[in-house]
Amino acid sequence: MSPSSAVSDFAAGDKAAQPQEPFRLGSPQHLTAFCRMLLDTHNPYKPAVMDWPKLEKDARNRLVALPIWDIAVQTEGRARLHVATYGNGIADPLLKKAVEMNAFEEGRHKHVLSNLVRAYGIELKPEPEYIVPKDPEWSFMVTGYSECIDSFFAFGLFDAAKRTGFFPEELVETFEPVIQEEARHILFFVNWVAWHRRTMPWWRRPYFELKVLRVWLFLIWERIGIARDVGHGVQDNNFTMTGAKQVGADIEVSDLMRICLSENDRRMARLDARLPRPSTVPALARFALRFMGKPKKAAS
Ligand SMILES: [Fe+2]
Ligand SMILES: [Fe+2]
């Protein structure tokens, strides 16, 4: 498969243009809409037949030097296991199918990354053992909210890497389906949260809201710990931050934030307009921008 056919295959699967009935959050129609969004926009690309473009020496060296590859492969491996484990316990056949698709795509990301590192001669450390989570809902939520944070910044960094020429155009195009897949995953996840909290028994709801809060606190704690380790050359979950240092070296933080916001909107605009969008991370970015001054470069 050529990179451009991977992208156009995806575009053919976009459903945003079709007029659709409105629904109430938590209704069976809502469940159908967010599951169908994921299933109908699935891109059937095969990692084994993706062409990895030959890179000039400088571009290859920049890619190899990014300190993210071990953690990126491990993150995808863990995400696959966590999403698949949650999927095992789902009774509703459509939701189960969609969550299984999500898990399949995480496993495929791991394949894509493994092929990429092999194609460019990047050495990986041996992977740790992936442990089946004891609380599948917790792990599914940690994975989902992590993706809401990481994907938002990845959208901007990916575009910045294209603009600055950090990555050559062909490599950006080859990787594009993976980035768009994360946009679908986070839209699916926030709608699952909205649906799940409205359909669970009333007595479970306070426990669930506490769990949401605990997940956010856990992720903040994890990222603060990570920020401390970045200076010590430790590869960690915060590859968006590490990536920002490398890819966005020539970009002001405020400009990068604006690119993240516009890329987030652009990617979400391809997907079912009735579904509520991930809002927490974009809102925090908008809030932070209020203290960062005027744009130095155009963000679109
Ligand atoms: Fe992924
Ligand atoms: Fe994902």
Tab-separated table of C-alpha atoms and ligand atoms in Angstrom:
chain	number	residue	atom	x	y	z
A	1	MET	CA	0.000	0.000	0.000
A	2	SER	CA	1.321	3.436	-0.848
A	3	PRO	CA	1.089	6.129	1.820
A	4	SER	CA	-1.330	8.190	-0.238
A	5	SER	CA	-3.701	5.262	-0.714
A	6	ALA	CA	-3.697	4.736	3.056
A	7	VAL	CA	-4.849	8.325	3.480
A	8	SER	CA	-7.472	8.249	0.738
A	9	ASP	CA	-8.860	4.932	2.023
A	10	PHE	CA	-9.505	6.692	5.267
A	11	ALA	CA	-11.101	9.714	3.629
A	12	ALA	CA	-13.493	7.345	1.829
A	13	GLY	CA	-14.602	6.052	5.215
A	14	ASP	CA	-15.500	9.483	6.609
A	15	LYS	CA	-19.170	9.790	7.459
A	16	ALA	CA	-19.341	13.390	8.601
A	17	ALA	CA	-21.157	14.584	5.471
A	18	GLN	CA	-24.210	12.360	5.957
A	19	PRO	CA	-27.266	14.008	7.558
A	20	GLN	CA	-28.167	12.114	10.739
A	21	GLU	CA	-30.887	12.170	13.399
A	22	PRO	CA	-30.141	14.000	16.661
A	23	PHE	CA	-30.090	11.932	19.871
A	24	ARG	CA	-30.029	12.288	23.650
A	25	LEU	CA	-26.767	11.450	25.455
A	26	GLY	CA	-27.024	8.040	27.104
A	27	SER	CA	-29.732	6.859	24.705
A	28	PRO	CA	-29.465	3.691	22.570
A	29	GLN	CA	-29.120	6.016	19.537
A	30	HIS	CA	-26.116	7.677	21.174
A	31	LEU	CA	-24.531	4.254	21.762
A	32	THR	CA	-25.127	3.311	18.134
A	33	ALA	CA	-23.718	6.645	16.903
A	34	PHE	CA	-20.384	6.485	18.744
A	35	CYS	CA	-19.888	2.778	18.030
A	36	ARG	CA	-20.725	3.245	14.352
A	37	MET	CA	-18.415	6.266	14.167
A	38	LEU	CA	-15.504	4.027	15.184
A	39	LEU	CA	-16.506	1.019	13.104
A	40	ASP	CA	-17.492	2.877	9.931
A	41	THR	CA	-14.365	5.039	9.771
A	42	HIS	CA	-11.981	2.120	10.287
A	43	ASN	CA	-9.080	2.270	7.846
A	44	PRO	CA	-8.157	-1.265	6.736
A	45	TYR	CA	-4.462	-0.533	6.085
A	46	LYS	CA	-1.971	-3.324	6.710
A	47	PRO	CA	1.254	-2.419	8.537
A	48	ALA	CA	3.177	-5.114	6.644
A	49	VAL	CA	2.601	-3.437	3.266
A	50	MET	CA	3.238	0.168	4.317
A	51	ASP	CA	6.130	1.725	2.392
A	52	TRP	CA	8.662	3.378	4.657
A	53	PRO	CA	10.294	6.104	2.539
A	54	LYS	CA	14.063	6.183	2.238
A	55	LEU	CA	15.334	9.065	4.348
A	56	GLU	CA	18.285	11.395	3.833
A	57	LYS	CA	21.017	10.887	6.416
A	58	ASP	CA	20.041	13.981	8.465
A	59	ALA	CA	16.339	13.124	8.560
A	60	ARG	CA	17.112	9.540	9.576
A	61	ASN	CA	19.485	10.684	12.310
A	62	ARG	CA	16.842	13.063	13.685
A	63	LEU	CA	14.298	10.248	13.732
A	64	VAL	CA	16.659	7.747	15.360
A	65	ALA	CA	17.687	10.302	18.009
A	66	LEU	CA	14.106	10.900	19.211
A	67	PRO	CA	14.058	9.333	22.693
A	68	ILE	CA	10.528	8.009	22.367
A	69	TRP	CA	10.590	4.687	20.544
A	70	ASP	CA	10.718	2.218	23.443
A	71	ILE	CA	7.949	3.941	25.337
A	72	ALA	CA	5.823	4.497	22.241
A	73	VAL	CA	5.882	0.768	21.363
A	74	GLN	CA	5.214	-0.213	24.995
A	75	THR	CA	2.384	2.314	25.344
A	76	GLU	CA	0.616	0.831	22.317
A	77	GLY	CA	1.168	-2.713	23.642
A	78	ARG	CA	-0.319	-1.795	27.000
A	79	ALA	CA	-3.198	0.120	25.391
A	80	ARG	CA	-4.095	-2.943	23.296
A	81	LEU	CA	-4.169	-5.197	26.364
A	82	HIS	CA	-6.118	-2.719	28.504
A	83	VAL	CA	-8.755	-2.001	25.858
A	84	ALA	CA	-9.078	-5.690	24.906
A	85	THR	CA	-9.464	-6.728	28.564
A	86	TYR	CA	-12.261	-4.216	29.074
A	87	GLY	CA	-13.888	-5.446	25.831
A	88	ASN	CA	-13.938	-9.041	27.152
A	89	GLY	CA	-16.454	-8.114	29.839
A	90	ILE	CA	-18.893	-6.148	27.650
A	91	ALA	CA	-22.292	-7.729	26.989
A	92	ASP	CA	-23.707	-5.326	24.379
A	93	PRO	CA	-22.655	-6.768	20.998
A	94	LEU	CA	-22.185	-3.428	19.172
A	95	LEU	CA	-20.181	-1.815	21.996
A	96	LYS	CA	-18.114	-4.999	22.308
A	97	LYS	CA	-17.366	-4.953	18.578
A	98	ALA	CA	-16.318	-1.290	18.711
A	99	VAL	CA	-14.079	-1.771	21.767
A	100	GLU	CA	-12.531	-4.826	20.102
A	101	MET	CA	-11.874	-2.692	17.022
A	102	ASN	CA	-10.223	-0.093	19.250
A	103	ALA	CA	-7.986	-2.812	20.766
A	104	PHE	CA	-7.163	-4.179	17.306
A	105	GLU	CA	-6.102	-0.708	16.163
A	106	GLU	CA	-3.855	-0.253	19.237
A	107	GLY	CA	-2.186	-3.565	18.418
A	108	ARG	CA	-1.798	-2.392	14.830
A	109	HIS	CA	-0.145	0.845	16.020
A	110	LYS	CA	2.395	-1.294	17.819
A	111	HIS	CA	3.035	-3.169	14.552
A	112	VAL	CA	3.411	0.063	12.604
A	113	LEU	CA	5.891	1.415	15.149
A	114	SER	CA	7.810	-1.881	15.266
A	115	ASN	CA	8.068	-1.835	11.473
A	116	LEU	CA	9.137	1.805	11.488
A	117	VAL	CA	11.950	1.243	13.982
A	118	ARG	CA	13.100	-1.818	12.037
A	119	ALA	CA	12.999	0.085	8.723
A	120	TYR	CA	15.237	2.844	10.095
A	121	GLY	CA	17.532	0.665	12.172
A	122	ILE	CA	16.396	1.930	15.573
A	123	GLU	CA	17.336	-0.413	18.424
A	124	LEU	CA	14.633	-1.150	20.991
A	125	LYS	CA	15.067	-2.429	24.515
A	126	PRO	CA	13.324	-5.757	25.268
A	127	GLU	CA	9.662	-5.139	26.066
A	128	PRO	CA	8.423	-5.685	29.608
A	129	GLU	CA	5.763	-8.277	30.313
A	130	TYR	CA	2.300	-6.801	29.772
A	131	ILE	CA	0.159	-7.564	32.803
A	132	VAL	CA	-3.596	-8.179	32.537
A	133	PRO	CA	-5.255	-5.446	34.643
A	134	LYS	CA	-7.192	-6.399	37.777
A	135	ASP	CA	-9.705	-3.586	37.261
A	136	PRO	CA	-10.434	-3.509	33.499
A	137	GLU	CA	-12.618	-0.382	33.756
A	138	TRP	CA	-9.857	1.550	35.543
A	139	SER	CA	-7.247	0.544	32.938
A	140	PHE	CA	-9.606	1.355	30.074
A	141	MET	CA	-10.187	4.799	31.606
A	142	VAL	CA	-6.484	5.438	32.228
A	143	THR	CA	-5.784	4.512	28.604
A	144	GLY	CA	-8.660	6.664	27.312
A	145	TYR	CA	-7.843	9.801	29.308
A	146	SER	CA	-4.105	9.383	28.588
A	147	GLU	CA	-4.923	9.333	24.912
A	148	CYS	CA	-7.025	12.481	25.335
A	149	ILE	CA	-3.911	14.269	26.636
A	150	ASP	CA	-1.271	12.715	24.395
A	151	SER	CA	-3.267	12.804	21.171
A	152	PHE	CA	-4.090	16.495	21.556
A	153	PHE	CA	-0.381	17.351	21.680
A	154	ALA	CA	0.521	14.715	19.094
A	155	PHE	CA	-1.879	16.378	16.607
A	156	GLY	CA	-0.006	19.674	16.983
A	157	LEU	CA	3.479	18.170	17.069
A	158	PHE	CA	2.760	16.089	13.995
A	159	ASP	CA	1.655	19.195	12.093
A	160	ALA	CA	4.614	21.200	13.449
A	161	ALA	CA	6.995	18.448	12.300
A	162	LYS	CA	5.451	18.753	8.835
A	163	ARG	CA	5.698	22.564	8.804
A	164	THR	CA	9.288	22.729	10.027
A	165	GLY	CA	10.410	19.872	7.766
A	166	PHE	CA	11.547	17.912	10.840
A	167	PHE	CA	10.009	14.881	9.163
A	168	PRO	CA	9.936	14.587	5.359
A	169	GLU	CA	6.516	14.799	3.716
A	170	GLU	CA	6.433	11.089	2.683
A	171	LEU	CA	7.033	9.931	6.244
A	172	VAL	CA	4.336	12.266	7.555
A	173	GLU	CA	1.879	10.854	5.000
A	174	THR	CA	2.750	7.259	5.847
A	175	PHE	CA	2.084	7.917	9.518
A	176	GLU	CA	-1.080	10.002	9.016
A	177	PRO	CA	-3.599	7.113	9.446
A	178	VAL	CA	-2.187	6.336	12.901
A	179	ILE	CA	-2.686	9.928	14.089
A	180	GLN	CA	-6.236	10.107	12.729
A	181	GLU	CA	-6.992	6.810	14.449
A	182	GLU	CA	-6.171	8.391	17.800
A	183	ALA	CA	-8.661	11.195	17.011
A	184	ARG	CA	-11.332	8.504	16.517
A	185	HIS	CA	-10.289	6.726	19.712
A	186	ILE	CA	-10.574	9.785	21.944
A	187	LEU	CA	-13.919	10.773	20.410
A	188	PHE	CA	-15.142	7.215	21.015
A	189	PHE	CA	-13.795	7.235	24.573
A	190	VAL	CA	-15.356	10.530	25.729
A	191	ASN	CA	-18.691	9.411	24.301
A	192	TRP	CA	-18.381	6.065	26.061
A	193	VAL	CA	-17.825	7.985	29.340
A	194	ALA	CA	-20.898	10.182	28.630
A	195	TRP	CA	-23.031	7.139	27.775
A	196	HIS	CA	-21.677	4.914	30.566
A	197	ARG	CA	-22.309	7.432	33.356
A	198	ARG	CA	-25.901	7.954	32.170
A	199	THR	CA	-26.743	4.271	31.859
A	200	MET	CA	-25.180	2.811	35.032
A	201	PRO	CA	-27.330	2.227	38.158
A	202	TRP	CA	-27.660	5.475	40.183
A	203	TRP	CA	-25.813	4.051	43.166
A	204	ARG	CA	-22.691	3.341	41.072
A	205	ARG	CA	-22.526	6.888	39.755
A	206	PRO	CA	-20.744	8.575	42.743
A	207	TYR	CA	-18.148	5.783	42.741
A	208	PHE	CA	-17.639	6.251	39.011
A	209	GLU	CA	-17.212	10.049	39.289
A	210	LEU	CA	-14.649	9.459	42.028
A	211	LYS	CA	-12.894	7.057	39.708
A	212	VAL	CA	-12.791	9.690	36.935
A	213	LEU	CA	-11.205	12.118	39.414
A	214	ARG	CA	-8.704	9.489	40.563
A	215	VAL	CA	-7.732	8.743	36.957
A	216	TRP	CA	-7.040	12.452	36.286
A	217	LEU	CA	-5.015	12.782	39.506
A	218	PHE	CA	-3.074	9.651	38.600
A	219	LEU	CA	-2.302	11.007	35.118
A	220	ILE	CA	-1.230	14.404	36.475
A	221	TRP	CA	0.998	12.714	39.058
A	222	GLU	CA	2.428	10.431	36.369
A	223	ARG	CA	3.208	13.397	34.121
A	224	ILE	CA	4.798	15.461	36.880
A	225	GLY	CA	7.053	12.524	37.739
A	226	ILE	CA	7.832	12.174	34.094
A	227	ALA	CA	8.675	15.860	33.689
A	228	ARG	CA	11.281	15.424	36.448
A	229	ASP	CA	12.824	12.473	34.631
A	230	VAL	CA	13.023	14.106	31.206
A	231	GLY	CA	16.182	15.974	32.174
A	232	HIS	CA	17.815	12.680	33.152
A	233	GLY	CA	17.363	11.100	29.745
A	234	VAL	CA	14.771	8.618	30.972
A	235	GLN	CA	12.287	7.462	28.338
A	236	ASP	CA	8.824	7.782	29.700
A	237	ASN	CA	5.161	8.142	29.015
A	238	ASN	CA	5.446	11.820	28.373
A	239	PHE	CA	6.704	11.441	24.865
A	240	THR	CA	4.637	14.392	23.750
A	241	MET	CA	6.677	16.624	26.044
A	242	THR	CA	9.936	15.043	24.968
A	243	GLY	CA	8.794	15.252	21.365
A	244	ALA	CA	7.932	18.923	21.804
A	245	LYS	CA	11.487	19.668	22.880
A	246	GLN	CA	12.859	18.087	19.737
A	247	VAL	CA	10.281	18.653	17.022
A	248	GLY	CA	9.112	22.031	18.228
A	249	ALA	CA	12.516	23.480	19.027
A	250	ASP	CA	11.874	26.402	16.649
A	251	ILE	CA	8.253	26.950	17.684
A	252	GLU	CA	6.974	29.092	20.537
A	253	VAL	CA	4.951	27.078	23.080
A	254	SER	CA	1.950	29.362	22.478
A	255	ASP	CA	2.162	28.797	18.706
A	256	LEU	CA	2.409	25.055	19.242
A	257	MET	CA	-0.649	25.206	21.507
A	258	ARG	CA	-2.613	27.062	18.812
A	259	ILE	CA	-1.575	24.458	16.244
A	260	CYS	CA	-2.743	21.714	18.635
A	261	LEU	CA	-6.147	23.420	18.957
A	262	SER	CA	-6.633	23.979	15.235
A	263	GLU	CA	-5.454	20.454	14.372
A	264	ASN	CA	-7.756	19.005	17.022
A	265	ASP	CA	-10.708	20.864	15.459
A	266	ARG	CA	-9.707	19.875	11.934
A	267	ARG	CA	-9.399	16.186	12.781
A	268	MET	CA	-12.636	16.102	14.790
A	269	ALA	CA	-14.510	17.866	11.957
A	270	ARG	CA	-14.159	14.687	9.864
A	271	LEU	CA	-16.211	12.681	12.376
A	272	ASP	CA	-19.924	12.505	13.267
A	273	ALA	CA	-20.794	16.101	14.221
A	274	ARG	CA	-23.484	14.986	16.707
A	275	LEU	CA	-20.978	13.418	19.094
A	276	PRO	CA	-19.672	15.659	21.902
A	277	ARG	CA	-15.947	16.320	21.444
A	278	PRO	CA	-13.141	15.805	23.970
A	279	SER	CA	-13.197	19.143	25.803
A	280	THR	CA	-11.009	19.083	28.944
A	281	VAL	CA	-7.551	19.245	27.355
A	282	PRO	CA	-8.544	21.824	24.663
A	283	ALA	CA	-10.160	23.955	27.423
A	284	LEU	CA	-6.974	23.791	29.525
A	285	ALA	CA	-4.918	24.738	26.451
A	286	ARG	CA	-7.210	27.725	25.745
A	287	PHE	CA	-6.958	28.768	29.378
A	288	ALA	CA	-3.147	28.521	29.314
A	289	LEU	CA	-3.052	30.552	26.082
A	290	ARG	CA	-4.720	33.487	27.837
A	291	PHE	CA	-1.467	33.940	29.789
A	292	MET	CA	0.865	33.449	26.844
A	293	GLY	CA	0.413	36.576	24.743
A	294	LYS	CA	-0.269	37.151	21.073
A	295	PRO	CA	0.540	34.637	18.314
A	296	LYS	CA	3.980	34.987	16.711
A	297	LYS	CA	3.168	32.713	13.773
A	298	ALA	CA	-0.109	31.874	12.054
A	299	ALA	CA	-1.570	28.692	13.495
A	300	SER	CA	-3.485	27.575	10.437
B	1	FE	FE	-2.519	3.893	19.675
B	2	FE	FE	-5.657	4.891	20.635
